[in-house]
Structure formats: structure tokens, C-alpha cells
XYZ file of C-alpha atoms in Angstrom:
87
model
C -93.937 -43.393 139.126
C -91.058 -41.622 140.083
C -90.479 -39.777 136.832
C -87.071 -41.310 136.268
C -87.991 -45.062 137.144
C -90.992 -44.815 134.279
C -87.748 -43.682 131.921
C -86.436 -46.350 132.556
C -88.897 -49.360 132.497
C -90.909 -47.786 129.078
C -87.146 -47.836 128.449
C -87.213 -44.677 126.891
C -83.327 -44.441 129.206
C -81.696 -47.880 129.591
C -80.315 -46.658 132.735
C -82.509 -45.210 136.054
C -79.075 -43.274 137.160
C -78.921 -41.976 133.196
C -82.043 -40.989 133.623
C -81.700 -39.413 136.893
C -78.946 -36.983 135.553
C -81.374 -36.564 132.520
C -84.146 -35.199 134.754
C -80.864 -33.399 136.959
C -79.841 -32.038 134.064
C -82.394 -30.332 132.924
C -82.947 -32.074 130.070
C -86.979 -34.152 130.730
C -89.787 -31.323 130.926
C -93.495 -32.654 132.235
C -96.401 -30.733 130.812
C -93.421 -28.302 129.184
C -92.257 -27.329 133.339
C -88.574 -28.866 133.999
C -88.701 -32.439 135.707
C -86.684 -33.313 138.983
C -86.261 -37.275 138.800
C -88.355 -37.528 141.427
C -91.631 -36.215 140.111
C -94.899 -38.298 140.547
C -96.094 -39.680 136.793
C -99.437 -40.437 135.672
C -101.327 -40.825 133.192
C -102.146 -37.754 130.539
C -98.640 -36.732 131.686
C -96.725 -34.857 128.302
C -92.929 -35.820 128.461
C -90.184 -34.111 126.562
C -86.744 -36.128 126.505
C -83.183 -34.308 124.830
C -81.119 -36.326 123.088
C -78.203 -33.942 122.070
C -80.086 -32.107 119.286
C -82.688 -33.830 119.017
C -85.853 -34.282 121.485
C -88.301 -36.641 122.035
C -92.242 -36.090 123.487
C -93.956 -38.513 124.473
C -97.404 -39.220 126.401
C -98.351 -41.534 129.124
C -101.279 -43.627 128.535
C -100.394 -46.113 131.688
C -97.839 -45.410 135.078
C -97.655 -49.660 135.552
C -97.149 -50.856 139.090
C -93.762 -52.901 138.529
C -91.661 -54.121 136.073
C -93.323 -54.355 132.512
C -91.688 -56.790 129.645
C -89.618 -55.756 127.035
C -92.947 -56.022 124.690
C -95.101 -54.395 126.588
C -92.749 -51.394 127.122
C -94.138 -49.189 124.505
C -97.327 -49.666 125.319
C -96.788 -47.446 128.228
C -96.968 -44.068 126.361
C -97.337 -42.966 122.091
C -94.869 -40.654 120.786
C -96.123 -37.713 120.305
C -93.393 -35.358 118.577
C -89.304 -36.844 117.655
C -88.052 -40.212 117.061
C -87.389 -42.829 119.744
C -83.419 -42.665 120.941
C -82.548 -44.959 123.594
C -79.504 -43.341 125.818
């Protein structure tokens, strides 16, 4: 699944266009490297998202095949550092 879509489906960022802009603005990393919106996300990847002066780092636990219900979104990742912020 594309990184921008994963960020939206996992409800880390509310809209896919905003997720894409965050990637293009070099605010998203995957395994320590800047990532483009089209980067394929897989289980075990460590994703970092910078929200202003705050950063949240999480590990991808599961990549869904489609949309996920709101109550199940948190099961897709595990936060390693920082607090969960929504944009």
C-alpha cells in the first residue's frame, strides 16, 4: 500500500492529499529516509511523521487490503516515540 494511503487509512493524517503534501514537504520518513507518497509500506517499517515541532514515530504492524473501520485503525501500527497527533 502507498505511504500516503496508509497514513490516511490508519488515521494518522485525516486526508490523503494532506498526507501526500507532508511526504512531498519532507516531513515523513520510512526507516530513517525521506519518503515519497508513492513509497510502498510493508509490515515492520518504522515511519516518522513531523507535525510542527513534534514528531511521532511508529512501527507498521499490519498493512490492510482496503479501508479499515475507525475502531480498528489503531491496530495497524504501534507508537514507538511521541504522542499521536492528527492533522
